[in-house]
Short mmCIF file of C-alpha atoms and ligand atoms in Angstrom, two decimals:
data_model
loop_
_atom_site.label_atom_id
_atom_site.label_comp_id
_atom_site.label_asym_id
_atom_site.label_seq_id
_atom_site.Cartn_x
_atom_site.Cartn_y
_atom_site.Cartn_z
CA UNK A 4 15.01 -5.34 59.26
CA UNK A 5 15.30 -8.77 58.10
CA UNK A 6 13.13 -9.64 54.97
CA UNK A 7 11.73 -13.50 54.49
CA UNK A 8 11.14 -13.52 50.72
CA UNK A 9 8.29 -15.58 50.03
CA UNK A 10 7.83 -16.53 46.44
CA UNK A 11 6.38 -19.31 44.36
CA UNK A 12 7.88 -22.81 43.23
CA UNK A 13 10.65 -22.32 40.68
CA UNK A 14 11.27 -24.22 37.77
CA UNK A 15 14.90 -24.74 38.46
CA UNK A 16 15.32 -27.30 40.86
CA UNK A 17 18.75 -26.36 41.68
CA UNK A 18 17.82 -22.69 42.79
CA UNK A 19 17.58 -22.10 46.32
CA UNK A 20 15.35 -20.04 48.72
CA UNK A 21 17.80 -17.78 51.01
CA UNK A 22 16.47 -15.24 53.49
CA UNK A 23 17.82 -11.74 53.91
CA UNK A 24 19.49 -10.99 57.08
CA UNK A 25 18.89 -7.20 56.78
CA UNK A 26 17.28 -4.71 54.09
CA UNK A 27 18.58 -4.95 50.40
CA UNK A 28 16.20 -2.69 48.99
CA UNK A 29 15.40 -4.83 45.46
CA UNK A 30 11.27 -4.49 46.83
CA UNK A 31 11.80 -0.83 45.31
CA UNK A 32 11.86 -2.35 41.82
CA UNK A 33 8.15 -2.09 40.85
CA UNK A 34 8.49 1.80 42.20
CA UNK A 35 11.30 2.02 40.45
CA UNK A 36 9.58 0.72 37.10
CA UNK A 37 6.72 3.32 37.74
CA UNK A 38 8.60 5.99 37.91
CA UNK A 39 10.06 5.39 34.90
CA UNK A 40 7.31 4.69 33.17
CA UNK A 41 5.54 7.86 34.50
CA UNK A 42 8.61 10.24 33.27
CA UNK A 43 8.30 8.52 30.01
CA UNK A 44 4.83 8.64 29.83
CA UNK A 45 2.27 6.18 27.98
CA UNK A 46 1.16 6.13 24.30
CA UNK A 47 -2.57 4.70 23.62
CA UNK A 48 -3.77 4.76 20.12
CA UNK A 49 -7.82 3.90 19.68
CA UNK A 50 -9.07 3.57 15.92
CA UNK A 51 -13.01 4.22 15.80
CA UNK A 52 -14.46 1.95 13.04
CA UNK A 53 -17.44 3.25 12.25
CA UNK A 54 -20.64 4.82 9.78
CA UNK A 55 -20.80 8.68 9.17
CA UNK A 56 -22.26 10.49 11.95
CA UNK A 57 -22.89 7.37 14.06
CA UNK A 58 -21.33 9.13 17.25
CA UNK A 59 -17.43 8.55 17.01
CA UNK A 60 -16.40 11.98 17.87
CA UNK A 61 -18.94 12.78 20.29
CA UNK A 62 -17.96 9.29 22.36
CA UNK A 63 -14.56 10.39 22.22
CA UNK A 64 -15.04 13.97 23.41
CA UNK A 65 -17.03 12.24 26.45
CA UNK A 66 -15.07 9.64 27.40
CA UNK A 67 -12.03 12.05 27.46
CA UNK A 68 -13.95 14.66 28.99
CA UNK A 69 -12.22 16.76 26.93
CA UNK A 70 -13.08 18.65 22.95
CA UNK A 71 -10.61 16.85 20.54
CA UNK A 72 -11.37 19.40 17.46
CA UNK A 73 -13.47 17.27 14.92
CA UNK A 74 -15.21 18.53 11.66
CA UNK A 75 -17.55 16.42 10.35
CA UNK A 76 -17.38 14.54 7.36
CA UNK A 77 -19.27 14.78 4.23
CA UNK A 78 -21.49 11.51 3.00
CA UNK A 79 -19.58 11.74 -0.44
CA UNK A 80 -16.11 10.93 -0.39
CA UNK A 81 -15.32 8.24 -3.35
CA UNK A 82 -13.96 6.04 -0.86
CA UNK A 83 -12.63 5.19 3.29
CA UNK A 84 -10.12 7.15 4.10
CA UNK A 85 -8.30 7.13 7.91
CA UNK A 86 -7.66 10.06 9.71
CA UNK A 87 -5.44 10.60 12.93
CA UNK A 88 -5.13 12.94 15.12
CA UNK A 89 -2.85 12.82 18.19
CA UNK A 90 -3.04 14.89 21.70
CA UNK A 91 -0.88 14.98 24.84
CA UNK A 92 -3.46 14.53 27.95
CA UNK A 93 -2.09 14.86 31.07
CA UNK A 94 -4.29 13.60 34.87
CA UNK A 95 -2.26 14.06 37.44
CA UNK A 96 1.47 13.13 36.89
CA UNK A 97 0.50 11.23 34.17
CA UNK A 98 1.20 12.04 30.50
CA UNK A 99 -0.96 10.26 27.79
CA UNK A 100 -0.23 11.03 24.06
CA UNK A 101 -3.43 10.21 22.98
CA UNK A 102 -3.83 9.19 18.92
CA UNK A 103 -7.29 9.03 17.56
CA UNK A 104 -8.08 7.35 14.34
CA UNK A 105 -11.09 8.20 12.76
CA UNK A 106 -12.87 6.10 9.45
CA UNK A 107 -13.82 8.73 7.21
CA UNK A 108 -16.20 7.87 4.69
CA UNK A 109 -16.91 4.05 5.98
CA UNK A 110 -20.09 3.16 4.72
CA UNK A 111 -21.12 5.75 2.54
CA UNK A 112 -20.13 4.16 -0.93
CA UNK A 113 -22.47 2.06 -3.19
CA UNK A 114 -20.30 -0.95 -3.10
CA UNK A 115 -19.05 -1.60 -0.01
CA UNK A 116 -16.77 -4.55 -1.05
CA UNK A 117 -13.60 -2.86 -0.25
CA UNK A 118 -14.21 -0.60 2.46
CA UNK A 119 -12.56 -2.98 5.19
CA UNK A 120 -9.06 -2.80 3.08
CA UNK A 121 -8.05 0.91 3.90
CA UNK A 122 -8.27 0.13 7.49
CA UNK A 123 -6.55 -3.18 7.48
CA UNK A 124 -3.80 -1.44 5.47
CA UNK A 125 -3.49 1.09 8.32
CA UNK A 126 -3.20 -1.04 10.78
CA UNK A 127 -0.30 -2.87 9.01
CA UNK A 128 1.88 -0.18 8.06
CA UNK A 129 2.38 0.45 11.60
CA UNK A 130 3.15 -2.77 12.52
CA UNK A 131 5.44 -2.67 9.38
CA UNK A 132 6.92 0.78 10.80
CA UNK A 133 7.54 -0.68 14.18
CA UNK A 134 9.13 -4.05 12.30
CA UNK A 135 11.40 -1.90 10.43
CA UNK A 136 12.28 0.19 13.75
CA UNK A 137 13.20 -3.06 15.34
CA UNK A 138 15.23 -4.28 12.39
CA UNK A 139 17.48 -1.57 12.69
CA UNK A 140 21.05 -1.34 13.52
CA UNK A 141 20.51 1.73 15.36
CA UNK A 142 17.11 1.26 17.19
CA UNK A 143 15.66 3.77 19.84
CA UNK A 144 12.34 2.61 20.89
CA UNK A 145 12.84 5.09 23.87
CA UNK A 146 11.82 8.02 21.43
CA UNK A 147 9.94 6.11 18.90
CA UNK A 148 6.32 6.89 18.52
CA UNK A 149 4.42 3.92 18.51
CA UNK A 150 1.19 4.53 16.50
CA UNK A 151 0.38 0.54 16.96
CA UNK A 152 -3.77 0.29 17.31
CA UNK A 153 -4.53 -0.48 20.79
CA UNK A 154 -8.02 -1.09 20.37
CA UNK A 155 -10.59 -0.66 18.05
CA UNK A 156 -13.89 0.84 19.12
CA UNK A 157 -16.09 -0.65 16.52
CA UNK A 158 -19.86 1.00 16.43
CA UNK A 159 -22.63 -0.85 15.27
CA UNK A 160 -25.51 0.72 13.93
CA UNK A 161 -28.68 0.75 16.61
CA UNK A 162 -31.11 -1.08 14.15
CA UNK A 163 -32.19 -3.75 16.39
CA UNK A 164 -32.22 -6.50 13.63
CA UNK A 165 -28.75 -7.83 13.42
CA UNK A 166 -25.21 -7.06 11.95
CA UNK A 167 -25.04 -5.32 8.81
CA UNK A 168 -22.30 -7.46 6.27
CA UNK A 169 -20.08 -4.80 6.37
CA UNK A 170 -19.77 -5.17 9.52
CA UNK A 171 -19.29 -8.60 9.94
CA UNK A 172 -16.62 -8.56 7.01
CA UNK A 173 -14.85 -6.08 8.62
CA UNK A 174 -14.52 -7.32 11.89
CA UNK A 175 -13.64 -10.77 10.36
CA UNK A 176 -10.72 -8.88 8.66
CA UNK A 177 -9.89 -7.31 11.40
CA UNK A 178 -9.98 -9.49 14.51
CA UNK A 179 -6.35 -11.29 13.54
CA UNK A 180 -4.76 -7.64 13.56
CA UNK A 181 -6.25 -5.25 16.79
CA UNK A 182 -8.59 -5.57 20.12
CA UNK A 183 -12.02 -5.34 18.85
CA UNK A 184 -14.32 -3.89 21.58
CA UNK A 185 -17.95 -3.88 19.70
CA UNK A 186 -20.29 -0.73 20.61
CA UNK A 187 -23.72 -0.12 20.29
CA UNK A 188 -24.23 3.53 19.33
CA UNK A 189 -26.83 5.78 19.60
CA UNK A 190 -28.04 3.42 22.49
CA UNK A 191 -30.41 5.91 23.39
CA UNK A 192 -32.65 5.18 20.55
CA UNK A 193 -33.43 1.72 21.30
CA UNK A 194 -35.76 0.70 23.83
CA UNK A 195 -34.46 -1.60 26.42
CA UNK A 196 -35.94 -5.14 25.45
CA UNK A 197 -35.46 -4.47 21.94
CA UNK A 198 -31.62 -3.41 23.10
CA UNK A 199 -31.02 -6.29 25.39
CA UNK A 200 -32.19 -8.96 21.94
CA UNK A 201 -30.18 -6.72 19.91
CA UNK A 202 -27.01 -7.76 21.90
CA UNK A 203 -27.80 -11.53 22.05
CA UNK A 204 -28.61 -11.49 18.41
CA UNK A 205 -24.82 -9.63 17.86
CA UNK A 206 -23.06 -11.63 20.19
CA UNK A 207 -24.29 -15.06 18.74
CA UNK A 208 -23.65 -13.52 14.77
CA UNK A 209 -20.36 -12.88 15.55
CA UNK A 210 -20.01 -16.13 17.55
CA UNK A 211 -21.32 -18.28 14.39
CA UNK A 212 -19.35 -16.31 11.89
CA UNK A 213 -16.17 -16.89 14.01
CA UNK A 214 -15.54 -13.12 15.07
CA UNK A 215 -13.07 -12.94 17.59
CA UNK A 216 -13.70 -9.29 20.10
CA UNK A 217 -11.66 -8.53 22.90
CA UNK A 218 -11.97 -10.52 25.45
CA UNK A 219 -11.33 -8.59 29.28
CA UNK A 220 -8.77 -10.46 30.90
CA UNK A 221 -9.54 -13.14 33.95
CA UNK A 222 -5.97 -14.40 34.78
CA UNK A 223 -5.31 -10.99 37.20
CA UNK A 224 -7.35 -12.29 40.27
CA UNK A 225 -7.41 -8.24 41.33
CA UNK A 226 -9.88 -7.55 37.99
CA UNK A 227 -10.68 -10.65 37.07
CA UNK A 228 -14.05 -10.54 38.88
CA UNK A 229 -15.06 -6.97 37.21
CA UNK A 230 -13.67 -8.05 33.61
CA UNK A 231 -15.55 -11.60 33.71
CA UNK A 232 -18.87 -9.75 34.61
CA UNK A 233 -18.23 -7.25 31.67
CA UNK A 234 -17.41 -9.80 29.32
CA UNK A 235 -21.23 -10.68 29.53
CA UNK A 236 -22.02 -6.79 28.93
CA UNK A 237 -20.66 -7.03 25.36
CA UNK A 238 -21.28 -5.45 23.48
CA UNK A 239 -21.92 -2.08 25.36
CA UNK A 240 -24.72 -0.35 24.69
CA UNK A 241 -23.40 3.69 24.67
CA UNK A 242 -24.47 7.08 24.36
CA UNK A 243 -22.33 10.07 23.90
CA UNK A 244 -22.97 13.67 24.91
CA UNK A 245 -20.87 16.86 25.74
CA UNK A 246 -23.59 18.93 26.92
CA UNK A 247 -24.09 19.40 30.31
CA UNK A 248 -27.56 19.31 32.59
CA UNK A 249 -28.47 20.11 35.88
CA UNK A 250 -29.45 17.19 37.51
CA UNK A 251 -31.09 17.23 40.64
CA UNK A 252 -28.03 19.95 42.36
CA UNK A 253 -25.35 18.70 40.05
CA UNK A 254 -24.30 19.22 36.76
CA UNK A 255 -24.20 15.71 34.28
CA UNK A 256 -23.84 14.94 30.59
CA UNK A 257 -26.60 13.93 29.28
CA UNK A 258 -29.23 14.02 26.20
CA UNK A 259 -32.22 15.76 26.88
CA UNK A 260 -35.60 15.02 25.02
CA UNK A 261 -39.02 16.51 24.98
CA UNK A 262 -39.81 13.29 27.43
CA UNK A 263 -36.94 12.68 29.25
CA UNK A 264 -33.38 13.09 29.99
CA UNK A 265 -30.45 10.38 29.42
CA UNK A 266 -27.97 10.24 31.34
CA UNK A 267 -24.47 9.01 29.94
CA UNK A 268 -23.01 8.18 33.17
CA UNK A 269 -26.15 6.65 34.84
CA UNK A 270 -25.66 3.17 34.51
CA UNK A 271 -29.08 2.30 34.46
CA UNK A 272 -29.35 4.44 31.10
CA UNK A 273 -26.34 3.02 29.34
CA UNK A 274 -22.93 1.19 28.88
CA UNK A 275 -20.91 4.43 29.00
CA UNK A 276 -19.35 4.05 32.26
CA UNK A 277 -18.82 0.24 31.95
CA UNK A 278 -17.12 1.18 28.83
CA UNK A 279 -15.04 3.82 30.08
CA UNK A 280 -14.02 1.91 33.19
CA UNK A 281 -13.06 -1.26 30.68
CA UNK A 282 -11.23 0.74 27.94
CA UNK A 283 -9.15 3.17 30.16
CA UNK A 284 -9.54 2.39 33.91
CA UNK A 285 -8.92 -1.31 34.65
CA UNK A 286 -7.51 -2.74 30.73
CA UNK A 287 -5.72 -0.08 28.89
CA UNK A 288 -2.41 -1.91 29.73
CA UNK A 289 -3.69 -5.09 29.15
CA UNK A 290 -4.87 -3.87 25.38
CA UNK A 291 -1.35 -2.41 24.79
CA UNK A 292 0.23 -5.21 25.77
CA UNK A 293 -2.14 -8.01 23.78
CA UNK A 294 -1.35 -4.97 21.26
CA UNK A 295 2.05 -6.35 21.09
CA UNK A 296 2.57 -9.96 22.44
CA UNK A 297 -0.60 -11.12 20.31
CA UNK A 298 -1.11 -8.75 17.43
CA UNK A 299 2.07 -7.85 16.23
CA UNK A 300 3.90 -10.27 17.31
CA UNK A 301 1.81 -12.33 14.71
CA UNK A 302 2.40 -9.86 11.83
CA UNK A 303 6.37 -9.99 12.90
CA UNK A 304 6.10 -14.02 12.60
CA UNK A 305 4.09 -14.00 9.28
CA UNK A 306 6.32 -11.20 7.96
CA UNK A 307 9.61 -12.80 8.82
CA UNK A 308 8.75 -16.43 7.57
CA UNK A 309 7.45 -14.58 4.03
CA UNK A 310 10.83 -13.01 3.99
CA UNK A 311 12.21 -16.67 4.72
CA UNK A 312 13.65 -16.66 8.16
CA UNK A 313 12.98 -19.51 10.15
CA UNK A 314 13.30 -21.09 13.97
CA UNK A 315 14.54 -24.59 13.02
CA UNK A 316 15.55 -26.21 9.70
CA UNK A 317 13.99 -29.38 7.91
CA UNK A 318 15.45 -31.73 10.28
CA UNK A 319 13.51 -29.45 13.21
CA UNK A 320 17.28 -28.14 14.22
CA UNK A 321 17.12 -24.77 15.93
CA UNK A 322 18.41 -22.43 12.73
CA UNK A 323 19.87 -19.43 14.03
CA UNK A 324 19.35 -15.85 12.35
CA UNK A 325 23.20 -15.76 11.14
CA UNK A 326 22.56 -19.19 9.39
CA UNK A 327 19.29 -17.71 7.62
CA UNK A 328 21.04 -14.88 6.71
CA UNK A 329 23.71 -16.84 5.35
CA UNK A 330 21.65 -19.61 3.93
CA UNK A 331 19.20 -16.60 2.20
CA UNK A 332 22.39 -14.71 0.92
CA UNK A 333 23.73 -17.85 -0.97
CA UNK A 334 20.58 -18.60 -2.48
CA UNK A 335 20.48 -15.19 -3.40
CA UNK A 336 23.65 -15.21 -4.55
CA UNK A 337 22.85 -18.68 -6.49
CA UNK A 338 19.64 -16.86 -8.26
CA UNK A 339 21.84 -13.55 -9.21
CA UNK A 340 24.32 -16.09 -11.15
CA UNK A 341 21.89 -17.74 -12.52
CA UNK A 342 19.76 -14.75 -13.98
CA UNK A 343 23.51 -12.93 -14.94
CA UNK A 344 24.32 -15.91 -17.15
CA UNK A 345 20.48 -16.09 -18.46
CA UNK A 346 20.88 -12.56 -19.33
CA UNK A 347 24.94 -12.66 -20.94
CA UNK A 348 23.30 -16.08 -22.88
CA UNK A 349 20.31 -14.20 -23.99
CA UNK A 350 22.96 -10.99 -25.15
CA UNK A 351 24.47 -13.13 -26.99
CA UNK A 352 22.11 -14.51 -28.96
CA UNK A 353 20.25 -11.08 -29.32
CA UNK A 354 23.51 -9.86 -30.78
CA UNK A 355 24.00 -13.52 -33.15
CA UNK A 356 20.40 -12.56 -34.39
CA UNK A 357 20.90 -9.17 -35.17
CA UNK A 358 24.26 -9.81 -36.58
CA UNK A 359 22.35 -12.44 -39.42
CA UNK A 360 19.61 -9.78 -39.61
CA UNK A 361 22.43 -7.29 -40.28
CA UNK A 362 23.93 -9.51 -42.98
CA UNK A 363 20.90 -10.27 -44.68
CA UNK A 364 20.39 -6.87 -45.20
CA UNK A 365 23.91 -5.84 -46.46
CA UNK A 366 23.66 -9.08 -48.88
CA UNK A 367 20.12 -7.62 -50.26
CA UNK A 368 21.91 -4.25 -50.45
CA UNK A 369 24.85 -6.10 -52.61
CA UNK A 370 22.22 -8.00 -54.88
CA UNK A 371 20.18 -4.71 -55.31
CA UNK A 372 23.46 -3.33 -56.12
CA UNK A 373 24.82 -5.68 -58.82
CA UNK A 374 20.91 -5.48 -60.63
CA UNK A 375 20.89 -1.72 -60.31
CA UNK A 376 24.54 -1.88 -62.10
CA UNK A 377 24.04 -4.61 -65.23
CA UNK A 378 20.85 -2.19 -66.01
CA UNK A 379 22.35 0.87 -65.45
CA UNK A 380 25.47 -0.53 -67.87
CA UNK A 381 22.41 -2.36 -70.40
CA UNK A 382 21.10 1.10 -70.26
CA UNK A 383 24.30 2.78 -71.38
CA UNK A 384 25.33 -0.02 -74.05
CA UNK A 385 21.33 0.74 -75.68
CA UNK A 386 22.23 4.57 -75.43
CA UNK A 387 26.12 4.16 -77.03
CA UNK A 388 24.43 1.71 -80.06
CA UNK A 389 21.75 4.52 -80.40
CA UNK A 390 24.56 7.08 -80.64
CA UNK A 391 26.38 5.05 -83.15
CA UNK A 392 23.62 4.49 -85.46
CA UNK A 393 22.08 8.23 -85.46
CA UNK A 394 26.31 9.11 -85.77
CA UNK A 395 26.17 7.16 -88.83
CA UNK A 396 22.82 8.67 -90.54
CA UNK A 397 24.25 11.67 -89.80
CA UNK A 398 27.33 10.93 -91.91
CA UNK A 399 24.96 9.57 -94.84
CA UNK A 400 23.30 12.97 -94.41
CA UNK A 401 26.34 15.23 -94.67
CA UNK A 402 27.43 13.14 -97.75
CA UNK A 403 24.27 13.33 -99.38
CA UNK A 404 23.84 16.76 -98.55
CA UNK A 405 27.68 17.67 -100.02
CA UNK A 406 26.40 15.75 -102.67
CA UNK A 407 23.28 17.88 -103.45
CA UNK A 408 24.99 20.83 -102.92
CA UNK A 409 28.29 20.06 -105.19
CA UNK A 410 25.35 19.09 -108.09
CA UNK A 411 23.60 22.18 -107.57
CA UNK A 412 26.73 24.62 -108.14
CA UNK A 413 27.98 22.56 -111.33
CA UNK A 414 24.51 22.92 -112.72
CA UNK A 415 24.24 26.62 -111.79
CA UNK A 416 27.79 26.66 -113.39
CA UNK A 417 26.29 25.73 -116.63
CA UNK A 418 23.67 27.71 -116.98
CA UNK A 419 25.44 30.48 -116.59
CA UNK A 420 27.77 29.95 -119.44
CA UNK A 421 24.72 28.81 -121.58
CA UNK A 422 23.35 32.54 -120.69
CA UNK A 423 27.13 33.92 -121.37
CA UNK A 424 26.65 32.26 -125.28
CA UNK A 425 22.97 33.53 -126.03
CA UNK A 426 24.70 36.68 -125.15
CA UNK A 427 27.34 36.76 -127.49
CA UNK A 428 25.22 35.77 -130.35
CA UNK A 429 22.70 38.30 -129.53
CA UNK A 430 25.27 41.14 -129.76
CA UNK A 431 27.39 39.82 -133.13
CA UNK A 432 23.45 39.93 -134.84
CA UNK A 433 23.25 43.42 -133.73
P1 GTP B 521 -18.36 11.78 11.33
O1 GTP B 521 -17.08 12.16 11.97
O2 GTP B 521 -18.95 12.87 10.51
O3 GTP B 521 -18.31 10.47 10.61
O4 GTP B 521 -19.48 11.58 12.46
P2 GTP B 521 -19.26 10.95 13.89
O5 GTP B 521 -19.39 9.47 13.78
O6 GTP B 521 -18.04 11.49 14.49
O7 GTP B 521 -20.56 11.48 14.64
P3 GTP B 521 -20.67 12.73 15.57
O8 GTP B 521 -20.06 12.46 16.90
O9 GTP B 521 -20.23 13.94 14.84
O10 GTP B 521 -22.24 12.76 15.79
C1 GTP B 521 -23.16 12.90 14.75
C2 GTP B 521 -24.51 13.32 15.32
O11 GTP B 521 -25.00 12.31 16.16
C3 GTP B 521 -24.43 14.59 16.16
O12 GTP B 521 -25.58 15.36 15.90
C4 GTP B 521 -24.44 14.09 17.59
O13 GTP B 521 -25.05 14.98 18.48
C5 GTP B 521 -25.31 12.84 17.46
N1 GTP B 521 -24.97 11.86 18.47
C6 GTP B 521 -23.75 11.55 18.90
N2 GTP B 521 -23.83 10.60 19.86
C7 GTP B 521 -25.13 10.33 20.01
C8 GTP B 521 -25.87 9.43 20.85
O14 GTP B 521 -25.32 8.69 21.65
N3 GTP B 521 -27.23 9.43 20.72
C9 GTP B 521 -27.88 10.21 19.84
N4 GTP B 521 -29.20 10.13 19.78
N5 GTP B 521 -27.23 11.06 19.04
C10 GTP B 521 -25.88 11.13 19.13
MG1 MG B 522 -16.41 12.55 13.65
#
């Protein structure tokens, strides 16, 4: 069968239009692409930005008709903390690995200043991760588990007054990074003039504070019709509920009251199936894929020009990666000189200065010396003179003392003979 290929005006002039004389088989391509992608299976990760209790897990459970397991979380932790859980789904042939990330703690502290930061820091790291994957020698994206945020679910409070700071901040900070799709939770507690204000008021706060939300995509003329009319839903207006009720012969979630049930997939009761039928029917692969032409591949672009790679050089000359490299690795190279010799001229001088410190010292040491000596020999010349004089006394001494002594025997001497005569005389008279 001979196939006339019909296609649209190309760029290059020079190309021309052939027809097939008989069957090639290239129109299995997009089957072909399918089936891969179905064996591979699909990766969608959702971050839910939201106040305790405000309905995250019970809007997940419903619109995944399924019970992800979900404690939930106390009103005290000291600060936001993100939490992710991930789940393999499977309808049909098709294999989803779900991830869920979950705000814990957003909105319960005091000051609220920083609360934003832990998310945008989440969000980054695995745009980071994914940079680094791709940076690598070795890459293998077929295995490699994006955990990129495809969209961010971000519930506002049902107050019917307007959007809370926090919120605004946040989804200023945000809106660069990930698909914002704004929610009203809770919708069932707002009545439905006061809900219909509500989401002019929101929609023209986040217009004058230069929000940008996800925007459903009009350039596909097969959903471009649905998305443009959904566009002007935002945002949706949604009510979560796992519990089942008979309705009329069938059994529907819903929310039942003392006055009334709501339905969560009665359109005229809420935003739940619009939502549903935006987020995973008709745009799931439009949010991965603004995921990564839009979102990341800003991050990559910011990233790589702060590490100093450029497109063209100063003279708008396409630069190429090798030349970067090479331009980086000499200025590198320039700065690791310069900071060596810095460092070898500051040795040096640290070495000059304790060198003079060093002989300072050992000249004090000399000095101290030398004093130390002349008293220590003044000291010994007072001691010797001291010796010498008491040396001589005690010669005086000893010669007056032999003195004294050779007196006292002559005079003893004498009177002994004097007693020698008186005796004599004494006897001859006798
Ligand atoms: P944390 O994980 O603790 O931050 O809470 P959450 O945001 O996950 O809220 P969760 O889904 O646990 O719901 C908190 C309470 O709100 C539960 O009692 C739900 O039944 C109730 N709830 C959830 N969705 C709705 C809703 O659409 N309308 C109303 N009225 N209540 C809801
Ligand atoms: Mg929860």
């Amino acid at each position: 069968m001979a196939a006339a290929v019909g296609r649209k005006p190309s760029h290059n002039e020079d190309l021309r239009n052939l027809n097939l004389a008989g069957h090639v088989g290239f129109d299995s391509l997009p089957d072909q692409l399918v089936n891969k992608s179905t064996t591979q299976g699909f990766c969608f990760n959702i971050l839910c930005v939201g106040e305790t209790g405000i309905g995250k897990s019970t809007l997940m459970d419903t619109l995944f008709n399924t019970k992800f397991e979900n404690a939930p979380a106390s009103h005290t932790e000291p600060g936001v903390r993100l939490k992710s859980s991930s789940y393999e789904l499977q309808e049909s042939n098709v294999r989803l690995k779900l991830t869920i990330v979950d705000t814990v703690g957003f909105g319960d502290q005091i000051n609220k200043e920083d609360s934003y930061k832990p998310i945008v820091e989440y969000i980054d790291a695995q745009f980071e991760a994914y940079l680094q994957e791709e940076l690598k020698i070795r890459r293998s994206f077929y295995n490699y588990p994006d955990s990129r945020i495809h969209a961010c679910l971000y519930f506002i409070a049902p107050t019917g007054h307007s959007l809370k700071s926090l919120d605004l901040v946040t989804m200023k900070k945000l809106d660069s990074k990930v698909n914002i799709i704004p929610i009203i939770a809770k919708a069932d507690t707002i009545s439905k003039s006061e809900l219909h204000k509500f989401k002019i008021k929101i929609m023209s706060e986040l217009v004058s504070n230069g929000v940008q939300i996800y925007q459903f995509p009009t350039d596909d003329e097969t959903v471009a019709e649905i998305n443009s009319t959904m566009n002007g839903h935002l945002p949706f207006a949604v009510v979560g509920s796992t519990e089942e009720i008979k309705i009329g012969n069938k059994m529907a979630k819903a929310r039942q009251y003392p006055w009334g049930v709501v339905q969560v997939e009665n359109e005229s009761h809420c935003d739940f199936v619009k939502l549903r039928e935006m987020l995973i029917r008709v745009n799931m692969e439009d949010l991965r894929e603004q995921t990564h032409a839009r979102h990341y591949e800003l991050y990559r672009r910011c990233k790589l020009e702060e590490m100093g790679f450029k497109d063209t050089d100063p003279d708008s000359k396409p630069f190429s990666l090798q030349e970067t490299y090479e331009a980086k690795r000499n200025e590198f190279l320039t700065e690791l000189q310069k900071k060596e010799e810095e460092m070898r001229q500051m040795f040096v001088m640290r070495v000059k200065e304790k060198e003079s410190e060093l002989k300072e010292a050992e000249k004090e040491l000399h000095e101290k010396f030398d004093h130390l000596k002349k008293t220590h020999q003044d000291e010994k010349k007072k001691l010797e003179d001291k010796k010498k004089d008491l040396e001589e006394e005690m010669n005086a001494f000893n010669k007056r003392k032999a003195a004294t002594q050779l007196l006292q025997s002559q005079a003893q001497q004498a009177s002994q003979t004097t007693k020698k005569d008186k005796d004599k005389k004494n006897a001859s008279f006798t």
